[in-house]
Amino acid sequence: DVKVTQSSRYLVKRTGEKVFLECVQDMDHENMFWYRQDPGLGLRLIYFSYDVKMKEKGDIPEGYSVSREKKERFSLILESASTNQTSMYLCASRVLSSSYNEQFFGPGTRLTVL
Amino acid sequence: KNQVEQSPQSLIILEGKNCTLQCNYTVSPFSNLRWYKQDTGRGPVSLTIMTFSENTKSNGRYTATLDADTKQSSLHITASQLSDSASYICVVSAKDSSYKLIFGSGTRLLVRP
């Protein structure tokens, strides 16, 4: 079974803090994704990574950056957290050859910015 | 614009009853459609996936249907259980995108004893 883990289930930070969300997958998947999920809006893609050290912006990259130094690990960084970044953050991974574009999700991190 | 719309937004049913969730999409060119189940505070887990040529697929008490002509899908849950309480998300993949998924906003189902 594919396992995608995220470093924290719940996180509370203050406005202006630098926040790191980490995601690790154990299936040697090339592609990894960061989404945020807000009520009534569905999942929205923040960033994705084709492979190590490769990244591309998704639909809502403003206020976020990412890092992928190792294949199994994909980090989402909030340089200066703001209250409108309070959300559920979901990481996903996918094998490059997936013909069905099947993405496997982690359990999520619920971030609250005060 | 590629969109996925789900209805109803929320639904309450009694344990043991059946229910049907709806998904309409405007994604083109269509590749596949997937239903995910998301328990509260958890990540989504895939229930079924259907391609253009498939019109029904079952996974235990869950049966998904797809009408590619009308661009509609439904998820039918039979003999509901308390553990079915969750959000159900319809997700469509387009052929011209290697990675992008288009997500519906989900239907929140509550099964009451």
Short mmCIF file of C-alpha atoms in Angstrom, two decimals:
data_model
loop_
_atom_site.label_atom_id
_atom_site.label_comp_id
_atom_site.label_asym_id
_atom_site.label_seq_id
_atom_site.Cartn_x
_atom_site.Cartn_y
_atom_site.Cartn_z
CA ASP A 1 0.00 0.00 0.00
CA VAL A 2 1.09 3.51 -0.78
CA LYS A 3 1.73 5.52 2.31
CA VAL A 4 1.82 9.30 2.33
CA THR A 5 2.50 10.90 5.70
CA GLN A 6 2.43 14.51 6.79
CA SER A 7 4.49 15.87 9.65
CA SER A 8 1.64 17.32 11.68
CA ARG A 9 -2.09 16.73 11.91
CA TYR A 10 -2.78 20.05 13.59
CA LEU A 11 -0.69 23.21 13.67
CA VAL A 12 -1.30 26.62 15.21
CA LYS A 13 0.93 29.51 14.19
CA ARG A 14 0.95 33.27 14.54
CA THR A 15 0.74 35.81 11.76
CA GLY A 16 4.17 36.48 10.27
CA GLU A 17 5.73 33.20 11.33
CA LYS A 18 7.55 30.99 8.85
CA VAL A 19 5.78 27.66 8.60
CA PHE A 20 7.05 24.36 7.23
CA LEU A 21 4.70 21.54 6.28
CA GLU A 22 6.40 18.30 5.39
CA CYS A 23 5.21 15.34 3.38
CA VAL A 24 6.87 11.97 2.91
CA GLN A 25 5.86 9.13 0.58
CA ASP A 26 7.29 5.63 0.65
CA MET A 27 6.50 4.37 -2.86
CA ASP A 28 9.27 6.01 -4.86
CA HIS A 29 6.73 8.20 -6.70
CA GLU A 30 8.16 10.83 -8.99
CA ASN A 31 5.31 13.34 -8.69
CA MET A 32 4.20 15.07 -5.53
CA PHE A 33 1.53 17.71 -4.94
CA TRP A 34 0.38 20.22 -2.35
CA TYR A 35 -3.28 21.21 -2.14
CA ARG A 36 -5.34 23.30 0.18
CA GLN A 37 -8.93 22.48 0.97
CA ASP A 38 -11.47 25.04 2.08
CA PRO A 39 -15.18 24.55 2.70
CA GLY A 40 -17.24 24.88 -0.47
CA LEU A 41 -14.17 25.30 -2.69
CA GLY A 42 -12.85 21.80 -3.11
CA LEU A 43 -9.16 21.04 -3.37
CA ARG A 44 -6.98 23.64 -5.06
CA LEU A 45 -3.48 22.93 -6.30
CA ILE A 46 -0.74 25.09 -4.76
CA TYR A 47 2.43 23.52 -6.19
CA PHE A 48 3.56 20.28 -7.67
CA SER A 49 6.88 18.63 -8.32
CA TYR A 50 7.68 16.36 -11.25
CA ASP A 51 10.82 15.06 -9.61
CA VAL A 52 13.66 16.00 -7.30
CA LYS A 53 14.49 19.70 -7.43
CA MET A 54 11.75 20.28 -9.98
CA LYS A 55 8.67 22.31 -9.13
CA GLU A 56 5.88 24.11 -10.88
CA LYS A 57 3.22 26.51 -9.72
CA GLY A 58 -0.32 25.31 -9.42
CA ASP A 59 -3.46 27.43 -9.37
CA ILE A 60 -2.84 29.33 -6.12
CA PRO A 61 0.93 29.60 -5.45
CA GLU A 62 0.91 33.11 -3.99
CA GLY A 63 2.30 33.21 -0.47
CA TYR A 64 3.79 29.72 -0.71
CA SER A 65 7.03 28.10 -1.79
CA VAL A 66 8.16 24.48 -1.93
CA SER A 67 11.27 22.39 -1.65
CA ARG A 68 12.04 18.93 -2.97
CA GLU A 69 15.59 17.92 -2.17
CA LYS A 70 14.86 14.20 -1.91
CA LYS A 71 12.49 12.10 -3.95
CA GLU A 72 10.41 10.97 -0.99
CA ARG A 73 10.01 14.37 0.66
CA PHE A 74 8.11 17.46 -0.45
CA SER A 75 7.92 20.52 1.79
CA LEU A 76 5.48 23.41 1.65
CA ILE A 77 6.73 26.69 3.09
CA LEU A 78 4.71 29.67 4.17
CA GLU A 79 7.31 32.44 4.31
CA SER A 80 5.14 34.75 6.42
CA ALA A 81 1.91 33.14 7.53
CA SER A 82 -1.29 35.12 7.24
CA THR A 83 -4.76 34.45 8.60
CA ASN A 84 -6.11 33.75 5.11
CA GLN A 85 -3.78 30.76 4.96
CA THR A 86 -5.77 29.02 7.69
CA SER A 87 -6.85 25.86 5.91
CA MET A 88 -6.52 22.12 5.53
CA TYR A 89 -3.36 21.23 3.59
CA LEU A 90 -3.18 17.95 1.74
CA CYS A 91 -0.14 16.34 0.18
CA ALA A 92 -0.42 13.75 -2.59
CA SER A 93 1.91 11.63 -4.67
CA ARG A 94 1.65 9.84 -8.00
CA VAL A 95 3.76 7.48 -10.01
CA LEU A 96 4.86 9.10 -13.28
CA SER A 97 3.54 6.27 -15.41
CA SER A 98 0.05 6.35 -13.93
CA SER A 99 -2.34 6.15 -16.87
CA TYR A 100 -5.27 7.04 -14.64
CA ASN A 101 -3.54 10.01 -13.00
CA GLU A 102 -4.19 8.36 -9.64
CA GLN A 103 -2.98 10.47 -6.75
CA PHE A 104 -2.60 9.12 -3.23
CA PHE A 105 -3.29 11.54 -0.42
CA GLY A 106 -1.82 12.04 3.01
CA PRO A 107 -4.00 12.57 6.10
CA GLY A 108 -3.79 16.34 5.93
CA THR A 109 -2.53 19.11 8.17
CA ARG A 110 -5.05 21.52 9.60
CA LEU A 111 -3.25 24.83 9.95
CA THR A 112 -4.64 27.70 11.99
CA VAL A 113 -2.95 31.10 11.71
CA LEU A 114 -3.84 33.48 14.54
CA LYS B 1 -13.88 26.22 -18.29
CA ASN B 2 -13.34 22.81 -16.75
CA GLN B 3 -15.67 22.40 -13.79
CA VAL B 4 -17.10 19.70 -11.57
CA GLU B 5 -20.31 20.32 -9.68
CA GLN B 6 -21.79 18.07 -7.02
CA SER B 7 -25.20 17.83 -5.45
CA PRO B 8 -26.52 17.90 -2.88
CA GLN B 9 -24.02 19.83 -0.77
CA SER B 10 -25.08 17.84 2.27
CA LEU B 11 -27.36 14.94 3.03
CA ILE B 12 -28.68 13.26 6.16
CA ILE B 13 -30.06 9.73 6.00
CA LEU B 14 -30.98 7.01 8.45
CA GLU B 15 -28.77 3.98 8.89
CA GLY B 16 -29.75 1.20 6.53
CA LYS B 17 -31.21 3.51 3.88
CA ASN B 18 -29.85 3.99 0.37
CA CYS B 19 -28.75 7.28 -1.14
CA THR B 20 -27.45 8.68 -4.41
CA LEU B 21 -24.97 11.50 -4.87
CA GLN B 22 -24.69 13.42 -8.14
CA CYS B 23 -21.77 14.82 -10.11
CA ASN B 24 -21.93 16.92 -13.30
CA TYR B 25 -18.79 17.89 -15.15
CA THR B 26 -17.76 20.02 -18.09
CA VAL B 27 -14.19 18.70 -18.39
CA SER B 28 -13.02 18.13 -21.92
CA PRO B 29 -11.38 16.09 -23.32
CA PHE B 30 -12.45 13.61 -20.69
CA SER B 31 -10.06 10.97 -19.41
CA ASN B 32 -11.52 9.45 -16.26
CA LEU B 33 -13.73 10.14 -13.26
CA ARG B 34 -13.04 9.09 -9.73
CA TRP B 35 -15.05 9.16 -6.52
CA TYR B 36 -13.15 9.74 -3.29
CA LYS B 37 -14.32 9.28 0.27
CA GLN B 38 -12.93 11.69 2.83
CA ASP B 39 -13.51 11.04 6.51
CA THR B 40 -13.46 14.09 8.77
CA GLY B 41 -9.90 15.23 9.38
CA ARG B 42 -8.45 12.71 6.92
CA GLY B 43 -7.17 12.71 3.38
CA PRO B 44 -9.35 11.50 0.48
CA VAL B 45 -9.32 7.79 -0.35
CA SER B 46 -10.27 6.50 -3.80
CA LEU B 47 -13.51 4.47 -4.05
CA THR B 48 -13.91 3.94 -7.78
CA ILE B 49 -12.49 5.10 -11.09
CA MET B 50 -14.24 5.03 -14.46
CA THR B 51 -12.98 5.73 -17.93
CA PHE B 52 -15.00 6.84 -20.96
CA SER B 53 -16.03 3.32 -21.92
CA GLU B 54 -17.26 2.26 -18.48
CA ASN B 55 -20.73 3.12 -17.26
CA THR B 56 -20.92 1.22 -13.97
CA LYS B 57 -18.42 0.20 -11.36
CA SER B 58 -18.97 -1.23 -7.90
CA ASN B 59 -16.90 -1.34 -4.76
CA GLY B 60 -18.83 -3.22 -2.09
CA ARG B 61 -21.90 -1.17 -1.18
CA TYR B 62 -20.75 1.70 -3.41
CA THR B 63 -21.82 1.76 -7.06
CA ALA B 64 -20.74 4.52 -9.39
CA THR B 65 -22.31 5.22 -12.76
CA LEU B 66 -21.09 7.35 -15.63
CA ASP B 67 -22.98 8.80 -18.56
CA ALA B 68 -20.29 10.30 -20.79
CA ASP B 69 -22.88 11.71 -23.20
CA THR B 70 -24.60 13.85 -20.59
CA LYS B 71 -21.40 14.25 -18.56
CA GLN B 72 -23.00 13.03 -15.39
CA SER B 73 -21.96 10.56 -12.73
CA SER B 74 -23.66 9.25 -9.64
CA LEU B 75 -22.52 7.40 -6.55
CA HIS B 76 -25.10 5.09 -5.01
CA ILE B 77 -24.64 3.84 -1.47
CA THR B 78 -26.65 0.80 -0.48
CA ALA B 79 -27.70 -0.12 3.05
CA SER B 80 -25.84 2.79 4.60
CA GLN B 81 -23.77 2.38 7.74
CA LEU B 82 -22.66 4.91 10.32
CA SER B 83 -19.12 4.62 8.93
CA ASP B 84 -20.36 5.98 5.60
CA SER B 85 -20.59 9.41 7.23
CA ALA B 86 -17.99 11.38 5.30
CA SER B 87 -17.52 13.77 2.41
CA TYR B 88 -17.67 12.28 -1.07
CA ILE B 89 -15.67 14.05 -3.72
CA CYS B 90 -16.04 13.68 -7.47
CA VAL B 91 -12.76 14.21 -9.34
CA VAL B 92 -12.29 14.37 -13.11
CA SER B 93 -9.06 14.06 -15.06
CA ALA B 94 -8.63 15.60 -18.51
CA LYS B 95 -6.72 13.91 -21.33
CA ASP B 96 -4.71 16.99 -22.17
CA SER B 97 -3.27 17.31 -18.70
CA SER B 98 -0.74 14.86 -17.38
CA TYR B 99 -1.29 15.72 -13.77
CA LYS B 100 -4.16 18.08 -13.17
CA LEU B 101 -7.30 16.90 -11.42
CA ILE B 102 -10.53 18.92 -11.33
CA PHE B 103 -12.24 18.51 -7.96
CA GLY B 104 -15.85 18.95 -7.01
CA SER B 105 -16.55 20.63 -3.70
CA GLY B 106 -17.99 17.42 -2.29
CA THR B 107 -21.19 16.13 -0.71
CA ARG B 108 -21.17 15.82 3.06
CA LEU B 109 -23.13 12.72 4.09
CA LEU B 110 -24.30 12.10 7.65
CA VAL B 111 -25.76 8.70 8.49
CA ARG B 112 -27.80 8.72 11.68
CA PRO B 113 -28.70 5.66 13.78
#
